[in-house]
mmCIF file of C-alpha atoms in Angstrom:
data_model
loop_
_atom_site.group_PDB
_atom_site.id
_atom_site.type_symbol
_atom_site.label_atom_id
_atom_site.label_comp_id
_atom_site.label_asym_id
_atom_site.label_seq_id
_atom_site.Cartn_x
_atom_site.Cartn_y
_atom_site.Cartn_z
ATOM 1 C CA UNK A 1 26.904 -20.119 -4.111
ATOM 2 C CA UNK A 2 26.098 -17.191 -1.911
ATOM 3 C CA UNK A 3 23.681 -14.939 -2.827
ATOM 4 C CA UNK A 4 26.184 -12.173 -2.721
ATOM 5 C CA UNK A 5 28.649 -13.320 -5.199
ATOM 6 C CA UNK A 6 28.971 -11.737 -8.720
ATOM 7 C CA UNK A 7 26.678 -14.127 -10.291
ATOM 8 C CA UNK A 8 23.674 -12.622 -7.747
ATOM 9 C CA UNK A 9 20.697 -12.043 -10.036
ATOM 10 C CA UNK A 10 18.217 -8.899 -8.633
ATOM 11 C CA UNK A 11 14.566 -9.028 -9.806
ATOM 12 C CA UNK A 12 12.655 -5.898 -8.888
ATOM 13 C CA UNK A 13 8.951 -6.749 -9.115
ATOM 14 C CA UNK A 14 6.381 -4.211 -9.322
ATOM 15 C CA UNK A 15 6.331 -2.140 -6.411
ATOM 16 C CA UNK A 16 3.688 -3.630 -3.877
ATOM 17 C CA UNK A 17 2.349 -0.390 -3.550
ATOM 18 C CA UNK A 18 -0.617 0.945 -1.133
ATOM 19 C CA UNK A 19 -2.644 2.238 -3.595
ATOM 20 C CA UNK A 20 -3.619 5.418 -2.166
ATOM 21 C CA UNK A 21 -7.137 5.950 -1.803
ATOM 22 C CA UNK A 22 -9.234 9.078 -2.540
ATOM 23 C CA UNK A 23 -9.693 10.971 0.420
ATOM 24 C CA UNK A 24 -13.908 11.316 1.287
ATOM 25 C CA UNK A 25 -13.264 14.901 3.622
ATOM 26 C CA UNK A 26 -15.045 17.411 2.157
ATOM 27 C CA UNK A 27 -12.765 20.222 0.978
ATOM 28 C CA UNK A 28 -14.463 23.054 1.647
ATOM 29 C CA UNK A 29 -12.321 26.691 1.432
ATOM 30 C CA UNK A 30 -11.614 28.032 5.449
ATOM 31 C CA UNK A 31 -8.713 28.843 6.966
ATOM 32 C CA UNK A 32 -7.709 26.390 9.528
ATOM 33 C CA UNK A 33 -4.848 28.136 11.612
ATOM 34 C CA UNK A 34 -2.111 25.915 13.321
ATOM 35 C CA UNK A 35 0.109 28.716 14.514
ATOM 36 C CA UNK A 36 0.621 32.131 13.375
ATOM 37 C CA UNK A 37 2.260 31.545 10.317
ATOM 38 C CA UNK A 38 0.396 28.361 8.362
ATOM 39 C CA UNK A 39 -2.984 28.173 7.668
ATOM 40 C CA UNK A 40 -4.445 24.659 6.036
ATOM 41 C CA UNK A 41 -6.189 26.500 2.959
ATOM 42 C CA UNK A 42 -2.677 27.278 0.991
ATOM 43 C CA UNK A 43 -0.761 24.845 -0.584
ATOM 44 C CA UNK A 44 1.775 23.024 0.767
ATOM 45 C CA UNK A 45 4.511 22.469 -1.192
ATOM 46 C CA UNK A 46 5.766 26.241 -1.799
ATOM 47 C CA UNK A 47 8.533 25.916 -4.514
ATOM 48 C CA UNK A 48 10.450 28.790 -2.988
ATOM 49 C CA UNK A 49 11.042 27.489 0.281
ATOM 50 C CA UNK A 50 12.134 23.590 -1.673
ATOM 51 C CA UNK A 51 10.596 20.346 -0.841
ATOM 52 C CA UNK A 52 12.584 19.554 2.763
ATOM 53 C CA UNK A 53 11.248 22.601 3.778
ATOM 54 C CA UNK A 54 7.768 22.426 2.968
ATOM 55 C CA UNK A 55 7.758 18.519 4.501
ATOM 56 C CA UNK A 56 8.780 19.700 7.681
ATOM 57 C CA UNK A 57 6.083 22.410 8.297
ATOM 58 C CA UNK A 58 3.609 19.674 6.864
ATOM 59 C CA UNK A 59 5.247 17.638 9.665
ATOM 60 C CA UNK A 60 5.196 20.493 12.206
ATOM 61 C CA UNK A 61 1.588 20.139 11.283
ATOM 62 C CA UNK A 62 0.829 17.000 12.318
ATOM 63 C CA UNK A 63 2.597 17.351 15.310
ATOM 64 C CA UNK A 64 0.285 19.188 16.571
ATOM 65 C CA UNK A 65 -2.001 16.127 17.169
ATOM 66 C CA UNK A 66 -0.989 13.226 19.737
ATOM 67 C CA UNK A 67 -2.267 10.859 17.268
ATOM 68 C CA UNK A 68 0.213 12.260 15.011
ATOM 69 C CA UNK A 69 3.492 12.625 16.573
ATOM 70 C CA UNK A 70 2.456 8.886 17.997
ATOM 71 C CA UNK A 71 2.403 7.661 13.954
ATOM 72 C CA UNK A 72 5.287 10.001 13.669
ATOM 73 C CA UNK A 73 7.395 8.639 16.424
ATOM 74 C CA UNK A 74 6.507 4.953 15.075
ATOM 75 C CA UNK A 75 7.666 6.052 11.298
ATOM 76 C CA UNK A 76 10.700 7.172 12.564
ATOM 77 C CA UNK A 77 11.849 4.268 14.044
ATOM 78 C CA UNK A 78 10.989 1.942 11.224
ATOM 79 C CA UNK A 79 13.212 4.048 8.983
ATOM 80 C CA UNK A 80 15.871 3.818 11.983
ATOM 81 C CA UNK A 81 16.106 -0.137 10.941
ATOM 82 C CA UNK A 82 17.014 0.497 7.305
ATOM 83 C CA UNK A 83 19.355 3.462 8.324
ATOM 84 C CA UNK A 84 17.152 6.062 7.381
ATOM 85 C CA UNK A 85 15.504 9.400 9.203
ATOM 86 C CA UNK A 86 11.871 10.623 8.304
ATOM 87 C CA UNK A 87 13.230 12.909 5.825
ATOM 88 C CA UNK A 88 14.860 10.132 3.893
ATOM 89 C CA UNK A 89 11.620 8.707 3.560
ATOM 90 C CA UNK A 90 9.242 11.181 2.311
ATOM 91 C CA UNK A 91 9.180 13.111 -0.845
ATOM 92 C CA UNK A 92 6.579 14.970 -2.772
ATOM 93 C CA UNK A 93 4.877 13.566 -5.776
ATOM 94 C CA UNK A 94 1.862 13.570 -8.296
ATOM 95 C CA UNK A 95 0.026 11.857 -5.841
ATOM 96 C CA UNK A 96 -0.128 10.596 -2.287
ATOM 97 C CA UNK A 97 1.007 7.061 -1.862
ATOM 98 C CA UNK A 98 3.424 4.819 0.206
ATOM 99 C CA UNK A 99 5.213 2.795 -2.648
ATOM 100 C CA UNK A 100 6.684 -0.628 -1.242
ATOM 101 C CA UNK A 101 8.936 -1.914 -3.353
ATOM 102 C CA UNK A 102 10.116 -5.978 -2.829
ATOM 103 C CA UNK A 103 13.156 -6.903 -3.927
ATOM 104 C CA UNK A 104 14.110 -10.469 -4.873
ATOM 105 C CA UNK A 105 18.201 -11.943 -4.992
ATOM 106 C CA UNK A 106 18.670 -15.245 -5.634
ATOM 107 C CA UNK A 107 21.371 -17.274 -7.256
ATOM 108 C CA UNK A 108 21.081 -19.478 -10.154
ATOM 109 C CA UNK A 109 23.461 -21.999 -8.766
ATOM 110 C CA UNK A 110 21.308 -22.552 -5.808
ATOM 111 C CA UNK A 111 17.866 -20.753 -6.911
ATOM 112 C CA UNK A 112 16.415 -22.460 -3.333
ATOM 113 C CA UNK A 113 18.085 -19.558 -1.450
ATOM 114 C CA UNK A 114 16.546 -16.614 -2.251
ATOM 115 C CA UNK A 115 16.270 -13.034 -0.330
ATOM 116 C CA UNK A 116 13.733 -10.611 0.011
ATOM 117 C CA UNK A 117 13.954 -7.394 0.565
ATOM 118 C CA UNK A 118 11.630 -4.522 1.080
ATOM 119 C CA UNK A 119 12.029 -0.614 0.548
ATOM 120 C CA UNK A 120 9.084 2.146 1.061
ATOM 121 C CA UNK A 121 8.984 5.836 0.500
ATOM 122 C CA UNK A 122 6.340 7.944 1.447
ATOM 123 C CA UNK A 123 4.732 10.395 -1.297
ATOM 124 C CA UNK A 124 2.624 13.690 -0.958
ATOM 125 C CA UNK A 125 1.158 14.851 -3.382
ATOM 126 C CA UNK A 126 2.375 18.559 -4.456
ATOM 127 C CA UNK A 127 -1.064 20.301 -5.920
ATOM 128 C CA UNK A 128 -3.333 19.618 -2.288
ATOM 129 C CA UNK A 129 -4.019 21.652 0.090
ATOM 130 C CA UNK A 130 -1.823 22.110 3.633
ATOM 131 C CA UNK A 131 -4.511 20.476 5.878
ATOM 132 C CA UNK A 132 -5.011 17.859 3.124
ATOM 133 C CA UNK A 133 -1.359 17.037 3.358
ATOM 134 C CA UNK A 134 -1.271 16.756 6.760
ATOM 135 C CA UNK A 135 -4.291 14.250 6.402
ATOM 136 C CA UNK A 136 -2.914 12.603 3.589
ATOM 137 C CA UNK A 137 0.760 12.520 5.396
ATOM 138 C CA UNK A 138 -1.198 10.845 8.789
ATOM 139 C CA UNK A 139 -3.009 8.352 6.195
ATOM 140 C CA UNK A 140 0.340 7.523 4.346
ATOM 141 C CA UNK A 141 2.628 7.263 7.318
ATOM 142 C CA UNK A 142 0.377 4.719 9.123
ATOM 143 C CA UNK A 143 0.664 2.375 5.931
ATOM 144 C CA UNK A 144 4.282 3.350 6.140
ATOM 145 C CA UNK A 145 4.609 2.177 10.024
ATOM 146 C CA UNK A 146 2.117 -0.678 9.766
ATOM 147 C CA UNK A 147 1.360 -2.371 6.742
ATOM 148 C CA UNK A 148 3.495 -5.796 5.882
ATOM 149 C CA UNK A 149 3.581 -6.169 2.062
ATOM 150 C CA UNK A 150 2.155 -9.673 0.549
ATOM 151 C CA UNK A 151 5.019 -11.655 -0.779
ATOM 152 C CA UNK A 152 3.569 -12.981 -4.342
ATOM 153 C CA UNK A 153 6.509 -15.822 -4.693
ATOM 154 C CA UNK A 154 4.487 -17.370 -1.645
ATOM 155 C CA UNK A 155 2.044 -19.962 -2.679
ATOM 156 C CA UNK A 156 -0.448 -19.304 0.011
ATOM 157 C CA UNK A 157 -0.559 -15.253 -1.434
ATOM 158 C CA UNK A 158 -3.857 -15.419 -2.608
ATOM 159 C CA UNK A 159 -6.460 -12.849 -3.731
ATOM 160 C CA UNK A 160 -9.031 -13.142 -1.370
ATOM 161 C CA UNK A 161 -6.200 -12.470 1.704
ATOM 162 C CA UNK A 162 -5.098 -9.707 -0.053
ATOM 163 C CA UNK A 163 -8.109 -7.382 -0.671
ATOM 164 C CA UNK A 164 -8.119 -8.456 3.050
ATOM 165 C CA UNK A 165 -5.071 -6.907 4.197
ATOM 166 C CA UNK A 166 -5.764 -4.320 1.978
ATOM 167 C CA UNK A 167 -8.701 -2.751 3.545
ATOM 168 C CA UNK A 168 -9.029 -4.536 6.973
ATOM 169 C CA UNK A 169 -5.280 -5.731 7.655
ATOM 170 C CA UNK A 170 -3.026 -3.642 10.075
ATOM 171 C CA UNK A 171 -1.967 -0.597 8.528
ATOM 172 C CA UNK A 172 -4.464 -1.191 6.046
ATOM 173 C CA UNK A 173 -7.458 1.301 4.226
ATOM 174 C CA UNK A 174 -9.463 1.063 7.340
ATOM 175 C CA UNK A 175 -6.848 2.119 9.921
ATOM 176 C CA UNK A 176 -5.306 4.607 7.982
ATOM 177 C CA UNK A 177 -8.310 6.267 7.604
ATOM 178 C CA UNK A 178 -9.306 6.160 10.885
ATOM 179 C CA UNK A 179 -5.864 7.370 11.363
ATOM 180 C CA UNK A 180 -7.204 10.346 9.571
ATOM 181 C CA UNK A 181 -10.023 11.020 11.197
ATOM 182 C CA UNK A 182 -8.482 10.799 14.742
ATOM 183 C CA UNK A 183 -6.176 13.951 13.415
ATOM 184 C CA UNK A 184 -8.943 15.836 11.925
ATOM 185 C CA UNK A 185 -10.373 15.509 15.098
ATOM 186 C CA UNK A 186 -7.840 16.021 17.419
ATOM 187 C CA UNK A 187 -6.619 19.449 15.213
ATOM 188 C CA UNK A 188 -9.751 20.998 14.654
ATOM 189 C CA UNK A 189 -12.830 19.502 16.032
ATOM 190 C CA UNK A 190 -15.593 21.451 14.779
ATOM 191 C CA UNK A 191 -14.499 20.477 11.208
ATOM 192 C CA UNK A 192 -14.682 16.958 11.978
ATOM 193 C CA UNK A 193 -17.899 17.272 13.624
ATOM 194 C CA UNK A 194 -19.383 19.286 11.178
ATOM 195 C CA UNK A 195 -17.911 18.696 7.619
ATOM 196 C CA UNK A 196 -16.423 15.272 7.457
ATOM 197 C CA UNK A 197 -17.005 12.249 6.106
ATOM 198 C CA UNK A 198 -15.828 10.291 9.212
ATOM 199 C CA UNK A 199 -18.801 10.424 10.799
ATOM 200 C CA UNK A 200 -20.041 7.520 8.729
ATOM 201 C CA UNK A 201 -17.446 5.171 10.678
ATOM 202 C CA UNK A 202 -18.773 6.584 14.175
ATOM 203 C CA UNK A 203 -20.395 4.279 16.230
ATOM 204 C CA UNK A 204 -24.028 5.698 17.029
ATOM 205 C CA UNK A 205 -23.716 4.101 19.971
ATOM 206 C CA UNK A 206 -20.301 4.852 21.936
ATOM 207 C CA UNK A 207 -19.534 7.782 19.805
ATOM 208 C CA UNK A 208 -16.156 6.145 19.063
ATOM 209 C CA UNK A 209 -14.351 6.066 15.603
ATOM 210 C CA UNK A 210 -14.820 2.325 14.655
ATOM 211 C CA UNK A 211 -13.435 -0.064 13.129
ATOM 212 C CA UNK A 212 -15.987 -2.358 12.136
ATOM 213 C CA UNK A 213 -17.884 0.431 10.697
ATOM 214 C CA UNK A 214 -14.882 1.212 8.630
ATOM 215 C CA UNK A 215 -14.887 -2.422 7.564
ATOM 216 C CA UNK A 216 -18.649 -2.185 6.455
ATOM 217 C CA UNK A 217 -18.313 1.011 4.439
ATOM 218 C CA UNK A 218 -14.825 0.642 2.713
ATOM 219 C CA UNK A 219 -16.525 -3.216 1.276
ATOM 220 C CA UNK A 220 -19.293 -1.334 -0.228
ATOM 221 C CA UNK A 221 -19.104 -1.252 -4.184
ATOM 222 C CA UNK A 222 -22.635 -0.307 -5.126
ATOM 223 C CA UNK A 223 -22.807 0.392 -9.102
ATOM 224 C CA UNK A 224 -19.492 -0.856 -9.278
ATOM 225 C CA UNK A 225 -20.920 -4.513 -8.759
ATOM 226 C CA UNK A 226 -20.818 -5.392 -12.318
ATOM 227 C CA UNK A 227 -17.494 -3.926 -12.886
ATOM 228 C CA UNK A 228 -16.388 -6.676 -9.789
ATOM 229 C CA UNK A 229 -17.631 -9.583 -11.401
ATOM 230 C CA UNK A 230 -16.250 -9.316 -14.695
ATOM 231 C CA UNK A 231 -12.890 -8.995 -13.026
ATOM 232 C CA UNK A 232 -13.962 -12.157 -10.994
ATOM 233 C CA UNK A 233 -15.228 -14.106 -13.959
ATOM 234 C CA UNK A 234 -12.165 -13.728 -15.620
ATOM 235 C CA UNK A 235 -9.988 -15.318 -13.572
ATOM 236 C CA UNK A 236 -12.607 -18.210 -12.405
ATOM 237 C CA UNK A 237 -12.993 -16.638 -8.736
ATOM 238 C CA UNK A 238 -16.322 -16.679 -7.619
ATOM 239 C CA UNK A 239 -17.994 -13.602 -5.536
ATOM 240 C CA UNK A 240 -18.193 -16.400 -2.123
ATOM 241 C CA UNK A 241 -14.613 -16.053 -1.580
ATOM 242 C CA UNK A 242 -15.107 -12.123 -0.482
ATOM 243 C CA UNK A 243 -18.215 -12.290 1.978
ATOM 244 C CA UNK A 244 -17.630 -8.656 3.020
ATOM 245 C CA UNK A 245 -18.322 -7.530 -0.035
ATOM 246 C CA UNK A 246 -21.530 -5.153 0.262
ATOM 247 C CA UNK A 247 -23.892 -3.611 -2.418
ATOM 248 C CA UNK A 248 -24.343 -0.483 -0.550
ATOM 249 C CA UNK A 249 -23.638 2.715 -1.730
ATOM 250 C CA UNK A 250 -19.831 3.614 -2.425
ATOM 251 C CA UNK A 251 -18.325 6.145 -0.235
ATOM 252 C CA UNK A 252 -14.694 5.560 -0.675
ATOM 253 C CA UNK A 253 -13.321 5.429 -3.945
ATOM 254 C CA UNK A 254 -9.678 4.579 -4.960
ATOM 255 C CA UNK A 255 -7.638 7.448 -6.606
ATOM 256 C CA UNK A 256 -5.472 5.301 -8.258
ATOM 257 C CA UNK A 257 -8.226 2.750 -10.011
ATOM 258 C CA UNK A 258 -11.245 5.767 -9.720
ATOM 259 C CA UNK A 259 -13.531 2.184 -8.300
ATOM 260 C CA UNK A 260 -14.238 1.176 -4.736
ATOM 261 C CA UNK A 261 -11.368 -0.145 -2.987
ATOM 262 C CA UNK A 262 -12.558 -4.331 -3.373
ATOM 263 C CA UNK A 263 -12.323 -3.717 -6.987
ATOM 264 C CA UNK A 264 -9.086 -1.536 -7.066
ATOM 265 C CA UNK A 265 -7.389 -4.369 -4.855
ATOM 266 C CA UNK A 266 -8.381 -7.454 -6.969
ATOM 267 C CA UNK A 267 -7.352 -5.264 -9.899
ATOM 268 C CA UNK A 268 -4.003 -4.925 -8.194
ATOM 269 C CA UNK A 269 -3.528 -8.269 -7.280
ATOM 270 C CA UNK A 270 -4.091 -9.364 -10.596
ATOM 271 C CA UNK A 271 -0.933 -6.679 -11.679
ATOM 272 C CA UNK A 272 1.027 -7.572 -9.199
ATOM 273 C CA UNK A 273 0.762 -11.144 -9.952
ATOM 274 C CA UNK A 274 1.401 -10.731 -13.314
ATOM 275 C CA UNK A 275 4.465 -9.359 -12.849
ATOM 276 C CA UNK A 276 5.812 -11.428 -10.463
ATOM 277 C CA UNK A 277 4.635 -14.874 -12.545
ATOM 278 C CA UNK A 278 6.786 -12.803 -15.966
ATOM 279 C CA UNK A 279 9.618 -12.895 -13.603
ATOM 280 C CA UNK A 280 9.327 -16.401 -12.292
ATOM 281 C CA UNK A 281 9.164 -17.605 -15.977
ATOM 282 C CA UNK A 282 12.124 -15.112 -16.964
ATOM 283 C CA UNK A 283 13.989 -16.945 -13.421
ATOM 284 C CA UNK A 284 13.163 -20.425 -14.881
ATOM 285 C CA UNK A 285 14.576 -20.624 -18.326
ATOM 286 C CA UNK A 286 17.684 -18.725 -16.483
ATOM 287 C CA UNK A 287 18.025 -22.051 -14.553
ATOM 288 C CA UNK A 288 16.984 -24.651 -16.991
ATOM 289 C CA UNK A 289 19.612 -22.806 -19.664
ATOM 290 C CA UNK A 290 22.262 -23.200 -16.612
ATOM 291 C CA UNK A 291 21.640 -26.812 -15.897
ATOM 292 C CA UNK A 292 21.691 -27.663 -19.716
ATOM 293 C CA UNK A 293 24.754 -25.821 -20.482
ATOM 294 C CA UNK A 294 26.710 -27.253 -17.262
ATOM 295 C CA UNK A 295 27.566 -23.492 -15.729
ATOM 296 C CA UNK A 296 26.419 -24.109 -12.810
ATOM 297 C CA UNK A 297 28.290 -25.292 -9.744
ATOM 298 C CA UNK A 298 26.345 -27.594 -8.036
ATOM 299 C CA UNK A 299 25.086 -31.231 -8.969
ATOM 300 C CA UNK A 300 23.276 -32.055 -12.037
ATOM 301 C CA UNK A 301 21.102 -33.809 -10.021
ATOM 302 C CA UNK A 302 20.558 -31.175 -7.423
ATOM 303 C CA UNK A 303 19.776 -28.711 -9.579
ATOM 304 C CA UNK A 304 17.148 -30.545 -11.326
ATOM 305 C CA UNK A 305 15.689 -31.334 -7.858
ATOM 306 C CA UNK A 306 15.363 -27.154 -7.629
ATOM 307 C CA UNK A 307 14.083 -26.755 -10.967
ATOM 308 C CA UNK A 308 11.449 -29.136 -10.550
ATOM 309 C CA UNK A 309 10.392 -27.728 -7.211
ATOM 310 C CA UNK A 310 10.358 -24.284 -8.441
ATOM 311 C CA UNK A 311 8.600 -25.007 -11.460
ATOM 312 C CA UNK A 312 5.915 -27.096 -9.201
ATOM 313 C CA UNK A 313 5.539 -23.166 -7.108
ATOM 314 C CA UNK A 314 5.532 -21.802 -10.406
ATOM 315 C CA UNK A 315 2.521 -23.821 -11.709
ATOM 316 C CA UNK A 316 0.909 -23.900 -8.569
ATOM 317 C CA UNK A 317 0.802 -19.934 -8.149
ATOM 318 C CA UNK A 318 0.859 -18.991 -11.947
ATOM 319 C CA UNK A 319 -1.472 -20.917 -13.622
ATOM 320 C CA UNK A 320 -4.043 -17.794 -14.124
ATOM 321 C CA UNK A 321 -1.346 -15.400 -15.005
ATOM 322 C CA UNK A 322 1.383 -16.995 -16.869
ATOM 323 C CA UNK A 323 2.979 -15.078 -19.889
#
């Protein structure tokens, strides 16, 4: 049966989303002109002019950095492929945060064909600052443009790879805050030399933004380390399978978990799973009550086969977080 017949079963899962991260510039009060009418110390979002119209000077913004009308350019044209402009894509929020939401279709007649589907809209959030939403808009937009969301109905989605992609994967924690500090620099210079917390990912000895740095610092978890392990220990994972992981001092720290970001992405994984392993079980005894009642319209036999298989991925992927 195809997929989009009436029978077509949609699972939304819980949104894969990029948890957004604290931001580590300092905010110090200055007025950081851009042209002759915006400065970066006022807010925003101005409830008089309405939200389009306060995205677009925040966008206006960030134009005025190549760095930013390059992630700008590359936004845009991802939207293009789902029939969408920039505008379509952001909004303003409680918080900053790209939300990815997969979407699942599959039919219970043939529950081997299933679809994916993927939808993400970008969020500012309303109450910061205009230079800090121009930051934050640069830091969103490149997980926007870059990042590919984990599928967790995939057997090899495990949580070691993703605490990988989350901080070191492209259009990950790293590059998006590199991201950052390429428009802080690029915008106003003596800020970033002077006041920001990017110069813990410059390399001492090129002078360069790096990477690797990045990598170093966001793996960091310092006090947090306990707060890791019990997380670890109750799922069976041991600390080997993350050899990044540093006891360092944490510098960034996840807004959305208020922990470093190894700890905010295994505690994300282990949602995320979660949900998706409620709605395999939910997607099972759909199928076994089809096969036992005779609705559906292929083969006994055949569907059996798929029920078995599924319920194989199931076990195989579910074991830890089965309801």
């Amino acid at each position: 049966m195809s997929i989009c017949k009436k029978s077509l079963i949609t699972i939304l899962i819980l949104g894969l989303s990029n948890i957004v991260l604290a931001k580590s510039f300092e905010r110090r009060a200055r007025v950081i002109h851009i042209d002759s009418e915006v400065n970066w110390k006022k807010s925003w979002y101005i409830s008089s002019k309405g939200k389009v119209n306060s995205l677009k000077e925040v966008v206006r913004g960030l134009e005025k950095s190549a760095t930013g009308r390059s992630i700008i350019a590359k936004a845009k044209r991802k939207a293009a492929t789902f029939g969408q402009g920039l505008f379509d894509i952001l909004d303003a929020g409680e918080s900053s945060l790209t939300d990815t939401t997969l979407i699942r279709k599959f039919s219970p007649d043939n529950p081997s064909e299933i679809a994916y589907e993927t939808r993400s809209k970008v969020f500012l959030n309303k109450s910061l600052s205009f230079k800090d939403a121009v930051l934050d808009l640069a830091h969103e937009l490149t997980h926007y443009s870059f990042r590919e969301p984990f599928n967790p109905y995939l057997t090899q989605f495990t949580v070691d790879q993703f605490v990988s992609s989350v901080i070191e994967g492209r259009g990950g924690e790293v590059d998006a805050y590199i991201i950052e500090c390429r428009v802080l620099k690029e915008i106003r210079p003596s800020s970033f030399r002077n006041n920001s917390n990017c110069r813990n990912v410059i390399d001492p000895n090129s002078g360069h933004l790096s990477k690797r740095l990045g990598v170093e610092k966001f793996y960091e978890v310092g006090k947090y380390d306990d707060t890791l392990l019990d997380i670890l220990n109750k799922y069976g994972w041991k600390k080997s399978k993350f050899p990044k992981i540093g006891s360092g001092e944490a510098l960034y720290i996840s807004s959305a978990y208020g922990v470093p970001y190894p700890v905010a992405a295994v505690s994300e994984f282990t949602t995320i799973m979660g949900k998706a392993c409620e709605n395999d079980h939910k997607r099972l005894a759909i199928i076994r009550d089809s096969i036992a009642s005779g609705r559906g319209r292929r083969p006994a036999s055949a569907g059996k086969s798929s029920f078995r298989d599924l319920y194989a991925s199931y076990k195989s992927r579910c074991s830890l977080f089965a309801p």
